[in-house]
mmCIF file of C-alpha atoms and ligand atoms in Angstrom:
data_model
loop_
_atom_site.group_PDB
_atom_site.id
_atom_site.type_symbol
_atom_site.label_atom_id
_atom_site.label_comp_id
_atom_site.label_asym_id
_atom_site.label_seq_id
_atom_site.Cartn_x
_atom_site.Cartn_y
_atom_site.Cartn_z
ATOM 1 C CA MET O 1 44.087 -42.128 16.340
ATOM 2 C CA ASN O 2 44.520 -45.674 16.805
ATOM 3 C CA SER O 3 46.811 -47.275 19.497
ATOM 4 C CA ALA O 4 49.766 -48.342 17.040
ATOM 5 C CA LYS O 5 50.269 -43.841 16.416
ATOM 6 C CA ILE O 6 49.911 -43.018 19.390
ATOM 7 C CA THR O 7 53.712 -42.887 20.097
ATOM 8 C CA ASP O 8 53.763 -41.235 16.146
ATOM 9 C CA PHE O 9 53.570 -36.892 17.089
ATOM 10 C CA THR O 10 55.206 -36.608 13.203
ATOM 11 C CA ALA O 11 52.913 -33.883 11.366
ATOM 12 C CA ARG O 12 52.057 -35.751 8.720
ATOM 13 C CA ASN O 13 50.876 -38.894 11.257
ATOM 14 C CA ARG O 14 49.001 -36.450 12.957
ATOM 15 C CA LEU O 15 47.213 -33.605 10.504
ATOM 16 C CA PHE O 16 46.305 -36.459 8.249
ATOM 17 C CA GLY O 17 45.037 -38.945 10.570
ATOM 18 C CA GLY O 18 43.242 -40.260 13.384
ATOM 19 C CA ASN O 19 40.493 -37.280 14.078
ATOM 20 C CA ARG O 20 37.875 -36.638 11.795
ATOM 21 C CA MET O 21 38.097 -32.990 13.261
ATOM 22 C CA LYS O 22 41.678 -31.201 13.630
ATOM 23 C CA LEU O 23 42.482 -28.421 15.859
ATOM 24 C CA GLY O 24 44.404 -25.439 15.801
ATOM 25 C CA VAL O 25 45.641 -22.889 17.687
ATOM 26 C CA MET O 26 46.142 -20.203 15.214
ATOM 27 C CA ALA O 27 47.830 -16.618 14.687
ATOM 28 C CA PHE O 28 49.154 -15.381 18.806
ATOM 29 C CA ASN O 29 52.099 -14.780 17.268
ATOM 30 C CA CYS O 30 51.333 -11.088 16.564
ATOM 31 C CA SER O 31 49.743 -7.793 18.781
ATOM 32 C CA HIS O 32 46.025 -8.482 18.819
ATOM 33 C CA GLY O 33 45.639 -11.935 17.080
ATOM 34 C CA SER O 34 42.788 -12.232 14.711
ATOM 35 C CA THR O 35 41.125 -9.663 17.132
ATOM 36 C CA ILE O 36 40.575 -5.943 15.399
ATOM 37 C CA THR O 37 39.351 -4.148 18.655
ATOM 38 C CA THR O 38 40.846 -2.150 21.537
ATOM 39 C CA VAL O 39 38.760 -4.786 25.024
ATOM 40 C CA PRO O 40 42.098 -4.483 27.011
ATOM 41 C CA GLU O 41 41.871 -8.577 27.371
ATOM 42 C CA ALA O 42 42.887 -8.401 23.631
ATOM 43 C CA TRP O 43 46.351 -10.246 22.988
ATOM 44 C CA SER O 44 49.235 -8.675 23.917
ATOM 45 C CA LEU O 45 52.127 -10.035 22.981
ATOM 46 C CA ASP O 46 55.016 -11.462 25.161
ATOM 47 C CA TRP O 47 57.151 -14.680 24.865
ATOM 48 C CA ASP O 48 56.294 -15.988 28.483
ATOM 49 C CA SER O 49 51.771 -15.542 27.633
ATOM 50 C CA THR O 50 53.259 -17.252 23.802
ATOM 51 C CA LEU O 51 54.614 -20.122 25.535
ATOM 52 C CA ASP O 52 52.133 -20.529 27.765
ATOM 53 C CA VAL O 53 49.997 -20.712 25.150
ATOM 54 C CA ALA O 54 51.653 -23.566 23.042
ATOM 55 C CA LYS O 55 51.896 -25.751 25.690
ATOM 56 C CA GLU O 56 48.193 -25.412 27.269
ATOM 57 C CA VAL O 57 47.794 -26.291 23.610
ATOM 58 C CA ASP O 58 50.553 -29.010 23.280
ATOM 59 C CA ARG O 59 48.871 -30.940 26.354
ATOM 60 C CA SER O 60 45.401 -30.873 25.406
ATOM 61 C CA GLY O 61 46.396 -32.770 21.556
ATOM 62 C CA MET O 62 44.855 -30.959 19.983
ATOM 63 C CA GLU O 63 47.327 -31.053 16.199
ATOM 64 C CA ALA O 64 48.390 -27.446 15.237
ATOM 65 C CA ILE O 65 50.001 -24.185 16.413
ATOM 66 C CA LEU O 66 50.079 -21.673 13.481
ATOM 67 C CA PRO O 67 51.512 -18.145 13.212
ATOM 68 C CA VAL O 68 50.737 -15.419 10.200
ATOM 69 C CA GLY O 69 53.407 -14.290 8.376
ATOM 70 C CA ARG O 70 53.583 -10.372 8.820
ATOM 71 C CA TRP O 71 55.869 -8.228 9.011
ATOM 72 C CA ARG O 72 53.669 -4.655 9.571
ATOM 73 C CA GLY O 73 50.404 -3.717 11.475
ATOM 74 C CA TYR O 74 47.776 -1.630 10.263
ATOM 75 C CA GLY O 75 47.687 1.493 11.999
ATOM 76 C CA GLY O 76 44.280 3.135 14.136
ATOM 77 C CA PRO O 77 43.912 3.118 17.800
ATOM 78 C CA SER O 78 44.396 -0.403 18.391
ATOM 79 C CA ASP O 79 48.007 -0.670 16.713
ATOM 80 C CA PHE O 80 46.533 -3.899 15.382
ATOM 81 C CA ASN O 81 48.832 -6.675 13.898
ATOM 82 C CA SER O 82 51.583 -4.047 15.473
ATOM 83 C CA ALA O 83 53.963 -6.592 16.817
ATOM 84 C CA ALA O 84 54.941 -10.206 15.203
ATOM 85 C CA TYR O 85 57.111 -12.496 15.800
ATOM 86 C CA GLU O 86 59.006 -14.445 12.936
ATOM 87 C CA SER O 87 57.926 -17.013 11.959
ATOM 88 C CA PHE O 88 60.031 -19.878 11.673
ATOM 89 C CA THR O 89 61.869 -18.501 14.652
ATOM 90 C CA TRP O 90 59.183 -18.123 16.411
ATOM 91 C CA ALA O 91 58.008 -22.215 15.211
ATOM 92 C CA SER O 92 61.750 -23.269 16.200
ATOM 93 C CA ALA O 93 61.321 -21.762 19.773
ATOM 94 C CA LEU O 94 58.056 -23.289 20.623
ATOM 95 C CA GLY O 95 58.966 -26.879 18.832
ATOM 96 C CA ALA O 96 62.058 -27.049 21.369
ATOM 97 C CA SER O 97 59.043 -26.628 24.308
ATOM 98 C CA THR O 98 56.717 -28.658 23.346
ATOM 99 C CA ARG O 99 55.842 -32.916 22.769
ATOM 100 C CA TYR O 100 53.206 -33.761 19.987
ATOM 101 C CA VAL O 101 51.714 -30.671 18.871
ATOM 102 C CA THR O 102 52.953 -29.670 15.496
ATOM 103 C CA VAL O 103 54.063 -26.492 14.724
ATOM 104 C CA LEU O 104 53.857 -24.476 11.363
ATOM 105 C CA ALA O 105 55.894 -21.866 10.121
ATOM 106 C CA THR O 106 53.900 -19.222 7.522
ATOM 107 C CA CYS O 107 55.949 -18.104 4.887
ATOM 108 C CA HIS O 108 56.357 -15.632 2.097
ATOM 109 C CA VAL O 109 56.863 -17.746 -0.765
ATOM 110 C CA PRO O 110 58.274 -14.277 -2.319
ATOM 111 C CA LEU O 111 59.967 -12.610 0.323
ATOM 112 C CA VAL O 112 62.753 -15.949 1.492
ATOM 113 C CA HIS O 113 64.592 -18.068 -0.666
ATOM 114 C CA PRO O 114 63.830 -21.738 -1.421
ATOM 115 C CA LEU O 115 67.101 -22.923 -0.231
ATOM 116 C CA MET O 116 66.851 -20.497 3.180
ATOM 117 C CA VAL O 117 63.174 -21.838 3.621
ATOM 118 C CA ALA O 118 64.753 -25.708 2.670
ATOM 119 C CA LYS O 119 67.344 -25.107 5.927
ATOM 120 C CA MET O 120 65.058 -23.974 8.615
ATOM 121 C CA SER O 121 62.789 -26.213 7.851
ATOM 122 C CA SER O 122 64.708 -29.223 8.114
ATOM 123 C CA THR O 123 66.446 -27.311 11.864
ATOM 124 C CA ILE O 124 63.010 -27.435 13.102
ATOM 125 C CA ASP O 125 61.656 -30.429 12.041
ATOM 126 C CA HIS O 126 65.163 -32.265 13.481
ATOM 127 C CA VAL O 127 64.384 -30.116 16.110
ATOM 128 C CA THR O 128 60.696 -31.528 16.543
ATOM 129 C CA LYS O 129 61.772 -34.559 16.273
ATOM 130 C CA GLY O 130 59.586 -34.307 12.412
ATOM 131 C CA ARG O 131 56.437 -32.174 14.149
ATOM 132 C CA PHE O 132 57.220 -28.765 11.782
ATOM 133 C CA ALA O 133 54.753 -28.357 8.700
ATOM 134 C CA LEU O 134 55.051 -25.492 6.075
ATOM 135 C CA ASN O 135 52.286 -23.019 5.627
ATOM 136 C CA ILE O 136 52.397 -21.106 1.944
ATOM 137 C CA VAL O 137 51.230 -17.591 1.395
ATOM 138 C CA CYS O 138 52.403 -15.673 -1.201
ATOM 139 C CA GLY O 139 51.088 -11.861 -0.160
ATOM 140 C CA TRP O 140 48.735 -8.992 -0.557
ATOM 141 C CA PHE O 141 49.856 -6.507 1.491
ATOM 142 C CA LYS O 142 52.024 -4.516 -0.575
ATOM 143 C CA ASN O 143 52.604 -1.563 2.132
ATOM 144 C CA GLU O 144 55.044 -4.964 3.905
ATOM 145 C CA PHE O 145 56.733 -6.068 0.079
ATOM 146 C CA ASP O 146 57.099 -2.328 -0.159
ATOM 147 C CA MET O 147 59.658 -2.788 3.266
ATOM 148 C CA PHE O 148 61.617 -5.234 1.122
ATOM 149 C CA GLY O 149 61.567 -3.951 -2.175
ATOM 150 C CA ALA O 150 60.414 -6.541 -3.578
ATOM 151 C CA VAL O 151 57.455 -6.922 -6.492
ATOM 152 C CA MET O 152 54.683 -7.905 -6.392
ATOM 153 C CA ARG O 153 53.092 -9.882 -9.306
ATOM 154 C CA PRO O 154 50.105 -9.855 -11.459
ATOM 155 C CA HIS O 155 47.658 -12.109 -9.247
ATOM 156 C CA ASP O 156 48.425 -15.058 -10.919
ATOM 157 C CA ASP O 157 51.795 -14.822 -11.571
ATOM 158 C CA ARG O 158 52.272 -15.037 -7.781
ATOM 159 C CA TYR O 159 51.593 -18.832 -8.228
ATOM 160 C CA LYS O 160 53.011 -19.661 -11.528
ATOM 161 C CA TYR O 161 56.127 -18.094 -9.105
ATOM 162 C CA ALA O 162 55.250 -20.167 -6.530
ATOM 163 C CA THR O 163 54.888 -23.333 -8.949
ATOM 164 C CA GLU O 164 58.636 -22.725 -9.603
ATOM 165 C CA TRP O 165 60.228 -21.942 -5.537
ATOM 166 C CA LEU O 166 58.317 -25.301 -3.926
ATOM 167 C CA ASP O 167 60.165 -26.874 -6.697
ATOM 168 C CA PHE O 168 63.172 -25.735 -5.424
ATOM 169 C CA LEU O 169 62.747 -26.145 -1.885
ATOM 170 C CA LYS O 170 61.167 -30.050 -2.722
ATOM 171 C CA ARG O 171 63.928 -30.893 -4.737
ATOM 172 C CA ALA O 172 66.546 -29.377 -2.023
ATOM 173 C CA TRP O 173 64.731 -31.598 0.921
ATOM 174 C CA THR O 174 64.619 -34.548 -1.257
ATOM 175 C CA GLN O 175 67.581 -34.508 -3.601
ATOM 176 C CA SER O 176 70.733 -36.338 -1.723
ATOM 177 C CA ASP O 177 73.588 -35.323 -4.463
ATOM 178 C CA GLU O 178 73.447 -31.923 -5.798
ATOM 179 C CA PHE O 179 71.636 -30.244 -8.326
ATOM 180 C CA ASP O 180 71.178 -27.081 -10.813
ATOM 181 C CA PHE O 181 67.670 -26.066 -10.919
ATOM 182 C CA LYS O 182 66.806 -23.861 -13.550
ATOM 183 C CA SER O 183 63.599 -22.073 -14.431
ATOM 184 C CA GLU O 184 62.243 -18.640 -15.309
ATOM 185 C CA ASN O 185 63.016 -16.747 -11.768
ATOM 186 C CA PHE O 186 66.057 -19.042 -10.461
ATOM 187 C CA ASP O 187 69.211 -20.250 -12.314
ATOM 188 C CA ALA O 188 70.791 -21.943 -9.189
ATOM 189 C CA GLN O 189 74.094 -24.705 -10.104
ATOM 190 C CA ALA O 190 75.625 -26.869 -7.956
ATOM 191 C CA VAL O 191 72.699 -27.329 -4.423
ATOM 192 C CA TRP O 192 72.951 -28.718 -2.287
ATOM 193 C CA SER O 193 71.492 -29.143 1.202
ATOM 194 C CA GLN O 194 71.512 -30.874 4.079
ATOM 195 C CA PRO O 195 69.798 -32.237 6.189
ATOM 196 C CA LYS O 196 67.445 -33.509 5.255
ATOM 197 C CA PRO O 197 64.049 -33.185 6.690
ATOM 198 C CA ILE O 198 62.963 -36.322 9.083
ATOM 199 C CA GLN O 199 59.493 -35.942 7.090
ATOM 200 C CA THR O 200 59.253 -38.037 4.216
ATOM 201 C CA PRO O 201 59.327 -36.703 1.459
ATOM 202 C CA HIS O 202 59.120 -34.092 3.367
ATOM 203 C CA PRO O 203 57.339 -31.669 6.062
ATOM 204 C CA PRO O 204 54.193 -31.208 5.111
ATOM 205 C CA VAL O 205 53.164 -28.014 3.177
ATOM 206 C CA MET O 206 49.657 -25.697 2.998
ATOM 207 C CA ASN O 207 49.142 -22.884 1.558
ATOM 208 C CA ALA O 208 46.281 -20.324 2.828
ATOM 209 C CA GLY O 209 44.107 -19.028 -0.664
ATOM 210 C CA GLY O 210 41.663 -19.276 -2.047
ATOM 211 C CA SER O 211 41.065 -18.043 -4.981
ATOM 212 C CA PRO O 212 40.767 -20.206 -8.565
ATOM 213 C CA ALA O 213 44.579 -19.911 -9.738
ATOM 214 C CA ALA O 214 45.441 -20.601 -5.697
ATOM 215 C CA GLN O 215 43.416 -23.533 -5.841
ATOM 216 C CA ASP O 216 45.123 -24.299 -8.813
ATOM 217 C CA PHE O 217 48.806 -24.791 -7.318
ATOM 218 C CA THR O 218 46.896 -26.176 -3.777
ATOM 219 C CA THR O 219 44.871 -29.150 -5.468
ATOM 220 C CA ARG O 220 48.598 -29.830 -7.833
ATOM 221 C CA ASN O 221 51.234 -28.748 -5.188
ATOM 222 C CA CYS O 222 50.252 -28.912 -1.205
ATOM 223 C CA ASP O 223 49.379 -31.110 1.058
ATOM 224 C CA MET O 224 46.886 -28.470 2.491
ATOM 225 C CA ASN O 225 44.611 -25.384 1.110
ATOM 226 C CA PHE O 226 43.940 -23.105 4.436
ATOM 227 C CA VAL O 227 40.576 -21.141 3.457
ATOM 228 C CA HIS O 228 38.315 -18.587 4.737
ATOM 229 C CA LEU O 229 34.176 -20.177 4.162
ATOM 230 C CA LYS O 230 32.521 -17.418 2.346
ATOM 231 C CA ASP O 231 29.344 -18.066 2.567
ATOM 232 C CA ARG O 232 28.812 -17.881 6.546
ATOM 233 C CA ALA O 233 25.204 -18.230 5.215
ATOM 234 C CA ASN O 234 25.108 -21.618 3.733
ATOM 235 C CA LEU O 235 27.320 -24.793 4.655
ATOM 236 C CA GLU O 236 25.935 -26.142 1.373
ATOM 237 C CA THR O 237 28.341 -24.109 -0.487
ATOM 238 C CA GLY O 238 31.145 -24.305 1.428
ATOM 239 C CA ARG O 239 29.851 -28.125 0.999
ATOM 240 C CA ARG O 240 30.439 -27.920 -2.490
ATOM 241 C CA GLU O 241 33.471 -25.949 -2.662
ATOM 242 C CA ILE O 242 35.667 -28.331 -0.927
ATOM 243 C CA ALA O 243 33.864 -30.872 -2.521
ATOM 244 C CA GLN O 244 35.200 -30.045 -5.384
ATOM 245 C CA LEU O 245 38.741 -28.716 -4.211
ATOM 246 C CA LYS O 246 39.683 -32.536 -2.957
ATOM 247 C CA GLU O 247 37.940 -33.794 -7.105
ATOM 248 C CA ARG O 248 40.714 -31.685 -8.560
ATOM 249 C CA ALA O 249 42.773 -33.224 -6.493
ATOM 250 C CA ARG O 250 42.315 -36.111 -6.868
ATOM 251 C CA LEU O 251 42.521 -35.560 -10.665
ATOM 252 C CA HIS O 252 46.116 -34.137 -10.069
ATOM 253 C CA GLY O 253 46.749 -37.517 -7.997
ATOM 254 C CA ASN O 254 46.507 -35.463 -4.185
ATOM 255 C CA GLN O 255 44.968 -35.477 -1.520
ATOM 256 C CA THR O 256 44.629 -31.971 -0.283
ATOM 257 C CA ARG O 257 43.094 -31.355 2.898
ATOM 258 C CA VAL O 258 40.576 -28.146 4.069
ATOM 259 C CA TRP O 259 41.699 -26.498 7.155
ATOM 260 C CA VAL O 260 39.593 -23.005 7.356
ATOM 261 C CA HIS O 261 40.563 -20.747 10.370
ATOM 262 C CA VAL O 262 37.860 -20.153 12.830
ATOM 263 C CA TYR O 263 37.076 -17.208 15.686
ATOM 264 C CA VAL O 264 35.553 -18.581 18.700
ATOM 265 C CA VAL O 265 33.498 -17.093 21.794
ATOM 266 C CA CYS O 266 31.972 -19.075 24.021
ATOM 267 C CA ARG O 267 29.990 -18.887 26.976
ATOM 268 C CA GLU O 268 27.754 -20.498 29.518
ATOM 269 C CA THR O 269 24.743 -18.903 27.512
ATOM 270 C CA GLU O 270 24.701 -17.518 23.500
ATOM 271 C CA LYS O 271 23.413 -14.295 25.127
ATOM 272 C CA GLU O 272 26.714 -14.204 27.227
ATOM 273 C CA ALA O 273 28.409 -15.214 23.837
ATOM 274 C CA LYS O 274 26.362 -12.372 21.256
ATOM 275 C CA ASP O 275 26.672 -10.065 23.581
ATOM 276 C CA TYR O 276 30.435 -9.977 24.836
ATOM 277 C CA LEU O 277 31.024 -10.339 20.522
ATOM 278 C CA HIS O 278 28.667 -7.283 20.065
ATOM 279 C CA HIS O 279 31.036 -5.722 22.755
ATOM 280 C CA TYR O 280 34.670 -6.746 21.412
ATOM 281 C CA VAL O 281 33.296 -5.425 18.035
ATOM 282 C CA HIS O 282 31.111 -2.866 17.755
ATOM 283 C CA GLU O 283 31.581 -1.252 21.473
ATOM 284 C CA LYS O 284 35.358 -1.289 21.147
ATOM 285 C CA GLY O 285 36.070 -2.444 17.890
ATOM 286 C CA ASP O 286 38.994 -0.307 15.602
ATOM 287 C CA TRP O 287 37.172 0.347 12.634
ATOM 288 C CA GLU O 288 40.755 2.647 11.249
ATOM 289 C CA ALA O 289 42.328 -0.431 11.171
ATOM 290 C CA ALA O 290 40.003 -2.529 9.892
ATOM 291 C CA SER O 291 39.193 0.192 6.773
ATOM 292 C CA ASN O 292 42.972 0.170 6.546
ATOM 293 C CA LEU O 293 43.186 -3.803 6.555
ATOM 294 C CA LEU O 294 40.279 -4.021 4.372
ATOM 295 C CA ARG O 295 40.906 -0.998 2.246
ATOM 296 C CA ILE O 296 44.493 -2.571 1.373
ATOM 297 C CA PHE O 297 42.926 -6.249 1.193
ATOM 298 C CA GLY O 298 40.822 -4.974 -1.944
ATOM 299 C CA LEU O 299 37.737 -5.292 -0.444
ATOM 300 C CA GLN O 300 36.721 -1.636 -0.122
ATOM 301 C CA SER O 301 35.770 -1.447 -4.164
ATOM 302 C CA ALA O 302 32.911 -0.400 -6.347
ATOM 303 C CA SER O 303 31.679 -4.266 -5.895
ATOM 304 C CA TYR O 304 30.813 -4.377 -3.113
ATOM 305 C CA ASP O 305 27.506 -2.165 -1.452
ATOM 306 C CA PRO O 306 27.821 -0.161 1.762
ATOM 307 C CA LYS O 307 25.672 -2.883 3.594
ATOM 308 C CA THR O 308 27.655 -6.329 2.256
ATOM 309 C CA LEU O 309 30.948 -3.982 3.476
ATOM 310 C CA GLN O 310 29.654 -2.879 6.299
ATOM 311 C CA ASP O 311 29.185 -6.775 7.009
ATOM 312 C CA HIS O 312 32.582 -8.023 6.298
ATOM 313 C CA LYS O 313 34.057 -5.194 8.374
ATOM 314 C CA ALA O 314 32.168 -6.151 11.689
ATOM 315 C CA HIS O 315 33.302 -10.009 10.745
ATOM 316 C CA PHE O 316 37.314 -9.007 9.539
ATOM 317 C CA ILE O 317 36.772 -7.498 13.391
ATOM 318 C CA ALA O 318 35.374 -10.177 15.057
ATOM 319 C CA GLY O 319 38.252 -12.491 14.019
ATOM 320 C CA HIS O 320 40.293 -11.928 10.816
ATOM 321 C CA GLY O 321 37.106 -13.439 7.878
ATOM 322 C CA GLY O 322 36.949 -16.418 9.900
ATOM 323 C CA TYR O 323 34.376 -18.756 10.482
ATOM 324 C CA PRO O 324 32.375 -17.740 13.356
ATOM 325 C CA LEU O 325 31.913 -20.289 16.529
ATOM 326 C CA VAL O 326 29.818 -18.837 18.822
ATOM 327 C CA GLY O 327 27.387 -19.668 21.288
ATOM 328 C CA THR O 328 27.517 -22.422 23.856
ATOM 329 C CA ALA O 329 29.952 -25.560 24.049
ATOM 330 C CA GLU O 330 27.687 -27.214 23.256
ATOM 331 C CA GLN O 331 27.120 -25.218 20.574
ATOM 332 C CA ILE O 332 30.194 -24.721 19.248
ATOM 333 C CA ALA O 333 30.271 -29.217 19.634
ATOM 334 C CA GLU O 334 27.274 -28.664 17.243
ATOM 335 C CA GLU O 335 29.083 -26.544 14.949
ATOM 336 C CA LEU O 336 32.248 -27.964 14.248
ATOM 337 C CA GLY O 337 29.754 -31.092 13.648
ATOM 338 C CA LYS O 338 28.310 -29.283 10.665
ATOM 339 C CA LEU O 339 32.305 -28.369 8.981
ATOM 340 C CA ALA O 340 32.985 -31.958 9.601
ATOM 341 C CA ASP O 341 30.243 -33.062 7.611
ATOM 342 C CA ILE O 342 30.496 -31.121 4.597
ATOM 343 C CA GLY O 343 34.484 -31.831 4.389
ATOM 344 C CA VAL O 344 36.538 -29.735 6.595
ATOM 345 C CA ASP O 345 39.113 -31.243 7.780
ATOM 346 C CA GLY O 346 40.396 -29.567 10.158
ATOM 347 C CA CYS O 347 39.357 -25.603 11.988
ATOM 348 C CA LEU O 348 42.285 -23.097 13.552
ATOM 349 C CA ILE O 349 41.385 -20.803 15.989
ATOM 350 C CA SER O 350 41.783 -17.006 17.057
ATOM 351 C CA TRP O 351 39.533 -15.582 20.908
ATOM 352 C CA VAL O 352 40.513 -12.464 22.399
ATOM 353 C CA ASP O 353 42.051 -13.667 24.602
ATOM 354 C CA TYR O 354 44.407 -16.247 24.186
ATOM 355 C CA LYS O 355 44.744 -17.440 28.160
ATOM 356 C CA ASN O 356 41.797 -17.908 29.426
ATOM 357 C CA GLU O 357 39.520 -18.471 26.395
ATOM 358 C CA LEU O 358 42.246 -21.536 25.667
ATOM 359 C CA ARG O 359 42.028 -23.143 29.106
ATOM 360 C CA GLN O 360 38.283 -22.622 29.329
ATOM 361 C CA TRP O 361 37.967 -24.282 25.187
ATOM 362 C CA ASN O 362 40.091 -27.183 26.881
ATOM 363 C CA ALA O 363 38.245 -28.014 29.739
ATOM 364 C CA GLU O 364 34.576 -27.126 27.944
ATOM 365 C CA VAL O 365 34.580 -28.365 24.089
ATOM 366 C CA LEU O 366 37.160 -30.150 23.559
ATOM 367 C CA PRO O 367 35.559 -33.215 26.571
ATOM 368 C CA LEU O 368 32.328 -32.651 23.738
ATOM 369 C CA LEU O 369 33.476 -33.234 20.918
ATOM 370 C CA VAL O 370 35.589 -36.523 22.481
ATOM 371 C CA GLN O 371 31.442 -37.201 23.538
ATOM 372 C CA SER O 372 30.422 -36.466 19.694
ATOM 373 C CA GLY O 373 32.849 -38.770 18.368
ATOM 374 C CA LEU O 374 35.174 -35.944 16.291
ATOM 375 C CA ARG O 375 37.646 -36.656 18.710
ATOM 376 C CA GLN O 376 39.307 -39.417 20.246
ATOM 377 C CA PRO O 377 40.310 -38.674 24.177
ATOM 378 C CA PHE O 378 44.490 -37.624 23.451
ATOM 379 C CA ALA O 379 46.877 -40.098 25.261
ATOM 380 C CA HIS O 380 50.721 -38.622 26.369
ATOM 381 C CA ARG O 381 52.826 -40.563 26.321
HETATM 382 C C1 FMN A 1 42.866 -18.545 5.963
HETATM 383 C C2 FMN A 1 44.066 -18.415 5.695
HETATM 384 C C3 FMN A 1 45.550 -17.217 6.570
HETATM 385 C C4 FMN A 1 46.088 -16.202 5.418
HETATM 386 N N1 FMN A 1 46.636 -16.417 7.259
HETATM 387 C C5 FMN A 1 47.578 -15.058 5.430
HETATM 388 C C6 FMN A 1 49.047 -14.879 6.480
HETATM 389 O O1 FMN A 1 49.467 -15.465 7.954
HETATM 390 N N2 FMN A 1 49.879 -13.768 5.746
HETATM 391 C C7 FMN A 1 48.967 -13.186 4.476
HETATM 392 O O2 FMN A 1 50.390 -12.213 4.426
HETATM 393 N N3 FMN A 1 48.658 -12.980 4.289
HETATM 394 C C8 FMN A 1 47.906 -14.297 4.564
HETATM 395 N N4 FMN A 1 46.924 -14.496 3.558
HETATM 396 C C9 FMN A 1 46.689 -14.146 2.292
HETATM 397 C C10 FMN A 1 47.057 -15.402 1.516
HETATM 398 O O3 FMN A 1 47.856 -15.958 1.447
HETATM 399 C C11 FMN A 1 47.078 -14.652 0.598
HETATM 400 O O4 FMN A 1 47.806 -13.680 -0.674
HETATM 401 C C12 FMN A 1 45.086 -14.051 -0.089
HETATM 402 O O5 FMN A 1 44.179 -15.245 0.132
HETATM 403 C C13 FMN A 1 44.840 -12.751 -1.256
HETATM 404 O O6 FMN A 1 45.165 -14.538 -2.645
HETATM 405 P P1 FMN A 1 43.833 -14.576 -3.965
HETATM 406 O O7 FMN A 1 43.441 -13.666 -3.967
HETATM 407 O O8 FMN A 1 45.690 -15.791 -4.542
HETATM 408 O O9 FMN A 1 42.441 -15.741 -2.018
HETATM 409 C C14 FMN A 1 46.244 -15.779 4.469
HETATM 410 C C15 FMN A 1 44.272 -16.504 3.861
HETATM 411 C C16 FMN A 1 43.404 -17.078 4.398
HETATM 412 C C17 FMN A 1 42.315 -17.185 3.860
#
């Protein structure tokens, strides 16, 4: 971060400038976070611990905290994700308790009206003095939609709807006088939304989704794409995909940044890290909840041979399909350098035990990232 920007902690400034590898912490608004395991140290949701983690992230100078949008869990002995704080109210409370970090809310496009989102996000942007960003998801978990009595549209139609929804939201964020909004799915008259967000033209928008339709939508309409690196064995595939995505955004006159989910197991030796991964996945993993999740997610299909499916399952248990950073602090710092080299702009981290592993991360990994030039030292006000 250059000196001119040190006092500017708005989301637009921090998510798009400064550090070569931006960082955040995700999914601690849900019981078990992103880890489908029965180990006792897994994240059990409570507010005091949530606040502790958010404040610790804030002090560390990392850029973001991101909740997942989750309305029900997946069963199994761990009852994975069965409790989840609602993401806008979570973001508002944590925004009021922090000073530097960008707070995101994750919103299911078909489940919340854009005017409601305009107001909630403006409120959080005021509470945080411009540290709010919106992550949108089109949804895939039908059991959640059934609770709302909401329709799950055919896959690509979800992004057509999202385009109208986001157009409406951006108008409400930016247009100061009344307006009518008519589209295939909306017919709103004399729309009024005040106050406007602090950030101009509006808070940054991220989309989490990786299909061609999601990419088309993101590169036309969003500031960030939140993705999984599908080919974990070969980063060159990721490099190509990220370059294509960014080029596509450029052709649409946009500059889309790419963020990925990573799960971290950092120990003094590589063997200890791998042993612990094995313990919480293979000895204590909740394979039943993972099967429920993957069945609904559509991975349990004839197109996957059993071995691939098994690999996916272990990987979802380990960190919900994120990219693994497993090893010593030095190995993890090196791997983050490789991710930056292929064009990843930011990583959102999950751990088994957020509180203790975050402390270790701040003490052992962050300094190495400063040494290697991936990040600047963080200057508090
Ligand atoms: C990194 C990442 C994070 C996601 N987070 C959520 C979430 O919090 N809630 C949710 O319902 N779906 C989430 N999704 C699912 C996507 O919103 C989307 O429904 C899914 O990727 C399928 O859509 P697609 O086929 O267009 O990629 C996430 C997806 C990715 C890649």
